[in-house]
């Protein structure tokens, strides 16, 4: 990949990183507001726990994204960027423009998503047991 394109992707990644950090700190503030709310009303309690669940899911996906962006920035520094971490083929440039933090090519990503789907179901069950 040429340096100019790489530079643009690096910039996009840094910007996304900053935006995400801001979003995450806003979400934390929103969460604190929900946590301080106290009520005896059962309907309200259900709503609060529903909101907590939503925030939990939000945090988790933001956190994953943040980590993926940081990884991508590190890979740019190590000059490993744009190589699929699974099959070590070059990742399609169009894919990188759309998803600059992509770690895998489309074929490998589809594989990962299949695994993720079963993993999500499992965490869902674990969480239900805990609550
Ligand atoms: Zn691959």
PDB file of C-alpha atoms and ligand atoms in Angstrom:
ATOM      1  CA  UNK A   1       0.000   0.000   0.000  1.00  0.00           C
ATOM      2  CA  UNK A   2       1.408   3.436  -0.824  1.00  0.00           C
ATOM      3  CA  UNK A   3       2.418   5.871   1.927  1.00  0.00           C
ATOM      4  CA  UNK A   4      -0.239   8.454   1.109  1.00  0.00           C
ATOM      5  CA  UNK A   5      -3.084   5.990   1.430  1.00  0.00           C
ATOM      6  CA  UNK A   6      -1.594   4.589   4.581  1.00  0.00           C
ATOM      7  CA  UNK A   7      -1.279   8.096   6.017  1.00  0.00           C
ATOM      8  CA  UNK A   8      -4.937   8.779   5.332  1.00  0.00           C
ATOM      9  CA  UNK A   9      -6.006   5.556   7.004  1.00  0.00           C
ATOM     10  CA  UNK A  10      -3.801   6.294   9.988  1.00  0.00           C
ATOM     11  CA  UNK A  11      -5.431   9.701  10.332  1.00  0.00           C
ATOM     12  CA  UNK A  12      -8.905   8.151  10.082  1.00  0.00           C
ATOM     13  CA  UNK A  13      -7.955   5.668  12.784  1.00  0.00           C
ATOM     14  CA  UNK A  14      -6.649   8.349  15.154  1.00  0.00           C
ATOM     15  CA  UNK A  15      -9.788  10.427  14.680  1.00  0.00           C
ATOM     16  CA  UNK A  16     -12.048   7.440  15.268  1.00  0.00           C
ATOM     17  CA  UNK A  17     -10.010   6.654  18.373  1.00  0.00           C
ATOM     18  CA  UNK A  18     -10.573  10.158  19.791  1.00  0.00           C
ATOM     19  CA  UNK A  19     -14.280  10.141  18.952  1.00  0.00           C
ATOM     20  CA  UNK A  20     -14.700   6.784  20.607  1.00  0.00           C
ATOM     21  CA  UNK A  21     -12.933   7.890  23.783  1.00  0.00           C
ATOM     22  CA  UNK A  22     -15.252  10.890  24.004  1.00  0.00           C
ATOM     23  CA  UNK A  23     -18.325   8.718  23.424  1.00  0.00           C
ATOM     24  CA  UNK A  24     -17.198   6.289  26.088  1.00  0.00           C
ATOM     25  CA  UNK A  25     -16.727   8.990  28.705  1.00  0.00           C
ATOM     26  CA  UNK A  26     -20.189  10.385  27.880  1.00  0.00           C
ATOM     27  CA  UNK A  27     -21.633   6.906  28.290  1.00  0.00           C
ATOM     28  CA  UNK A  28     -19.965   6.569  31.665  1.00  0.00           C
ATOM     29  CA  UNK A  29     -21.587   9.803  32.794  1.00  0.00           C
ATOM     30  CA  UNK A  30     -24.985   8.558  31.590  1.00  0.00           C
ATOM     31  CA  UNK A  31     -24.415   5.331  33.466  1.00  0.00           C
ATOM     32  CA  UNK A  32     -23.649   7.157  36.691  1.00  0.00           C
ATOM     33  CA  UNK A  33     -26.914   9.042  36.354  1.00  0.00           C
ATOM     34  CA  UNK A  34     -28.788   5.773  36.004  1.00  0.00           C
ATOM     35  CA  UNK A  35     -26.987   4.279  38.985  1.00  0.00           C
ATOM     36  CA  UNK A  36     -27.860   7.152  41.334  1.00  0.00           C
ATOM     37  CA  UNK A  37     -31.548   6.938  40.449  1.00  0.00           C
ATOM     38  CA  UNK A  38     -33.381   5.316  43.316  1.00  0.00           C
ATOM     39  CA  UNK A  39     -36.956   4.177  43.132  1.00  0.00           C
ATOM     40  CA  UNK A  40     -39.368   1.761  44.744  1.00  0.00           C
ATOM     41  CA  UNK A  41     -41.530   1.572  41.670  1.00  0.00           C
ATOM     42  CA  UNK A  42     -41.224  -1.841  40.030  1.00  0.00           C
ATOM     43  CA  UNK A  43     -41.815  -0.492  36.529  1.00  0.00           C
ATOM     44  CA  UNK A  44     -39.041   2.052  36.997  1.00  0.00           C
ATOM     45  CA  UNK A  45     -36.731  -0.591  38.381  1.00  0.00           C
ATOM     46  CA  UNK A  46     -37.298  -2.727  35.307  1.00  0.00           C
ATOM     47  CA  UNK A  47     -36.563   0.260  33.113  1.00  0.00           C
ATOM     48  CA  UNK A  48     -33.366   1.026  35.014  1.00  0.00           C
ATOM     49  CA  UNK A  49     -32.094  -2.513  34.728  1.00  0.00           C
ATOM     50  CA  UNK A  50     -32.991  -2.488  31.042  1.00  0.00           C
ATOM     51  CA  UNK A  51     -30.948   0.689  30.595  1.00  0.00           C
ATOM     52  CA  UNK A  52     -28.030  -0.855  32.433  1.00  0.00           C
ATOM     53  CA  UNK A  53     -28.150  -3.811  30.090  1.00  0.00           C
ATOM     54  CA  UNK A  54     -28.117  -1.472  27.094  1.00  0.00           C
ATOM     55  CA  UNK A  55     -25.149   0.415  28.485  1.00  0.00           C
ATOM     56  CA  UNK A  56     -23.313  -2.782  29.212  1.00  0.00           C
ATOM     57  CA  UNK A  57     -23.700  -3.840  25.585  1.00  0.00           C
ATOM     58  CA  UNK A  58     -22.655  -0.394  24.404  1.00  0.00           C
ATOM     59  CA  UNK A  59     -19.535  -0.458  26.551  1.00  0.00           C
ATOM     60  CA  UNK A  60     -18.590  -3.855  25.311  1.00  0.00           C
ATOM     61  CA  UNK A  61     -18.815  -2.978  21.617  1.00  0.00           C
ATOM     62  CA  UNK A  62     -17.078   0.401  22.128  1.00  0.00           C
ATOM     63  CA  UNK A  63     -14.316  -1.286  24.042  1.00  0.00           C
ATOM     64  CA  UNK A  64     -13.808  -3.891  21.336  1.00  0.00           C
ATOM     65  CA  UNK A  65     -13.717  -1.205  18.671  1.00  0.00           C
ATOM     66  CA  UNK A  66     -11.229   0.853  20.684  1.00  0.00           C
ATOM     67  CA  UNK A  67      -8.953  -2.131  21.063  1.00  0.00           C
ATOM     68  CA  UNK A  68      -9.185  -2.929  17.349  1.00  0.00           C
ATOM     69  CA  UNK A  69      -8.256   0.673  16.482  1.00  0.00           C
ATOM     70  CA  UNK A  70      -5.283   0.631  18.847  1.00  0.00           C
ATOM     71  CA  UNK A  71      -4.149  -2.652  17.340  1.00  0.00           C
ATOM     72  CA  UNK A  72      -4.428  -1.225  13.836  1.00  0.00           C
ATOM     73  CA  UNK A  73      -2.328   1.816  14.799  1.00  0.00           C
ATOM     74  CA  UNK A  74       0.320  -0.493  16.250  1.00  0.00           C
ATOM     75  CA  UNK A  75       0.305  -2.562  13.081  1.00  0.00           C
ATOM     76  CA  UNK A  76       0.894   0.584  11.030  1.00  0.00           C
ATOM     77  CA  UNK A  77       3.967   1.316  13.167  1.00  0.00           C
ATOM     78  CA  UNK A  78       5.252  -2.217  12.749  1.00  0.00           C
ATOM     79  CA  UNK A  79       4.522  -2.017   9.016  1.00  0.00           C
ATOM     80  CA  UNK A  80       2.229  -5.012   9.281  1.00  0.00           C
ATOM     81  CA  UNK A  81      -0.893  -3.055   8.469  1.00  0.00           C
ATOM     82  CA  UNK A  82      -3.229  -4.352   5.770  1.00  0.00           C
ATOM     83  CA  UNK A  83      -2.207  -7.980   6.170  1.00  0.00           C
ATOM     84  CA  UNK A  84      -4.880 -10.418   7.317  1.00  0.00           C
ATOM     85  CA  UNK A  85      -3.961 -11.761  10.758  1.00  0.00           C
ATOM     86  CA  UNK A  86      -5.577 -15.092   9.928  1.00  0.00           C
ATOM     87  CA  UNK A  87      -4.420 -16.057   6.445  1.00  0.00           C
ATOM     88  CA  UNK A  88      -1.667 -13.405   5.974  1.00  0.00           C
ATOM     89  CA  UNK A  89      -3.042 -12.308   2.621  1.00  0.00           C
ATOM     90  CA  UNK A  90      -3.357  -8.595   1.849  1.00  0.00           C
ATOM     91  CA  UNK A  91      -6.688  -7.122   2.894  1.00  0.00           C
ATOM     92  CA  UNK A  92      -8.652  -5.481   0.083  1.00  0.00           C
ATOM     93  CA  UNK A  93      -8.030  -1.710   0.126  1.00  0.00           C
ATOM     94  CA  UNK A  94     -11.715  -0.876  -0.256  1.00  0.00           C
ATOM     95  CA  UNK A  95     -12.375  -2.890   2.874  1.00  0.00           C
ATOM     96  CA  UNK A  96      -9.678  -0.962   4.739  1.00  0.00           C
ATOM     97  CA  UNK A  97     -11.129   2.370   3.653  1.00  0.00           C
ATOM     98  CA  UNK A  98     -14.566   1.306   4.926  1.00  0.00           C
ATOM     99  CA  UNK A  99     -13.233  -0.390   8.064  1.00  0.00           C
ATOM    100  CA  UNK A 100      -9.715   0.933   8.753  1.00  0.00           C
ATOM    101  CA  UNK A 101      -9.366  -1.211  11.883  1.00  0.00           C
ATOM    102  CA  UNK A 102     -10.119  -4.438  10.018  1.00  0.00           C
ATOM    103  CA  UNK A 103      -7.650  -7.128  11.063  1.00  0.00           C
ATOM    104  CA  UNK A 104      -8.751  -9.822   8.674  1.00  0.00           C
ATOM    105  CA  UNK A 105      -9.797 -10.173   5.064  1.00  0.00           C
ATOM    106  CA  UNK A 106     -13.489 -10.611   4.306  1.00  0.00           C
ATOM    107  CA  UNK A 107     -13.304 -14.390   4.053  1.00  0.00           C
ATOM    108  CA  UNK A 108     -11.649 -14.698   7.480  1.00  0.00           C
ATOM    109  CA  UNK A 109     -13.981 -12.076   8.977  1.00  0.00           C
ATOM    110  CA  UNK A 110     -16.991 -14.164   8.004  1.00  0.00           C
ATOM    111  CA  UNK A 111     -15.384 -17.089   9.760  1.00  0.00           C
ATOM    112  CA  UNK A 112     -14.805 -14.999  12.908  1.00  0.00           C
ATOM    113  CA  UNK A 113     -18.386 -13.698  12.883  1.00  0.00           C
ATOM    114  CA  UNK A 114     -19.711 -17.231  12.850  1.00  0.00           C
ATOM    115  CA  UNK A 115     -17.604 -18.002  15.934  1.00  0.00           C
ATOM    116  CA  UNK A 116     -18.650 -14.717  17.559  1.00  0.00           C
ATOM    117  CA  UNK A 117     -22.318 -15.545  17.116  1.00  0.00           C
ATOM    118  CA  UNK A 118     -22.006 -18.703  19.189  1.00  0.00           C
ATOM    119  CA  UNK A 119     -19.825 -16.888  21.733  1.00  0.00           C
ATOM    120  CA  UNK A 120     -22.440 -14.130  22.175  1.00  0.00           C
ATOM    121  CA  UNK A 121     -25.105 -16.703  22.896  1.00  0.00           C
ATOM    122  CA  UNK A 122     -22.903 -18.186  25.581  1.00  0.00           C
ATOM    123  CA  UNK A 123     -22.145 -14.856  27.294  1.00  0.00           C
ATOM    124  CA  UNK A 124     -25.870 -14.080  27.154  1.00  0.00           C
ATOM    125  CA  UNK A 125     -26.551 -17.229  29.123  1.00  0.00           C
ATOM    126  CA  UNK A 126     -23.770 -16.553  31.617  1.00  0.00           C
ATOM    127  CA  UNK A 127     -25.062 -13.082  32.254  1.00  0.00           C
ATOM    128  CA  UNK A 128     -28.598 -14.319  32.845  1.00  0.00           C
ATOM    129  CA  UNK A 129     -27.330 -16.719  35.493  1.00  0.00           C
ATOM    130  CA  UNK A 130     -25.376 -13.946  37.214  1.00  0.00           C
ATOM    131  CA  UNK A 131     -28.402 -11.624  37.443  1.00  0.00           C
TER     132      UNK A 131
HETATM  133 ZN1  LIG B   1      -7.739 -13.775   5.698  1.00  0.00          ZN
END
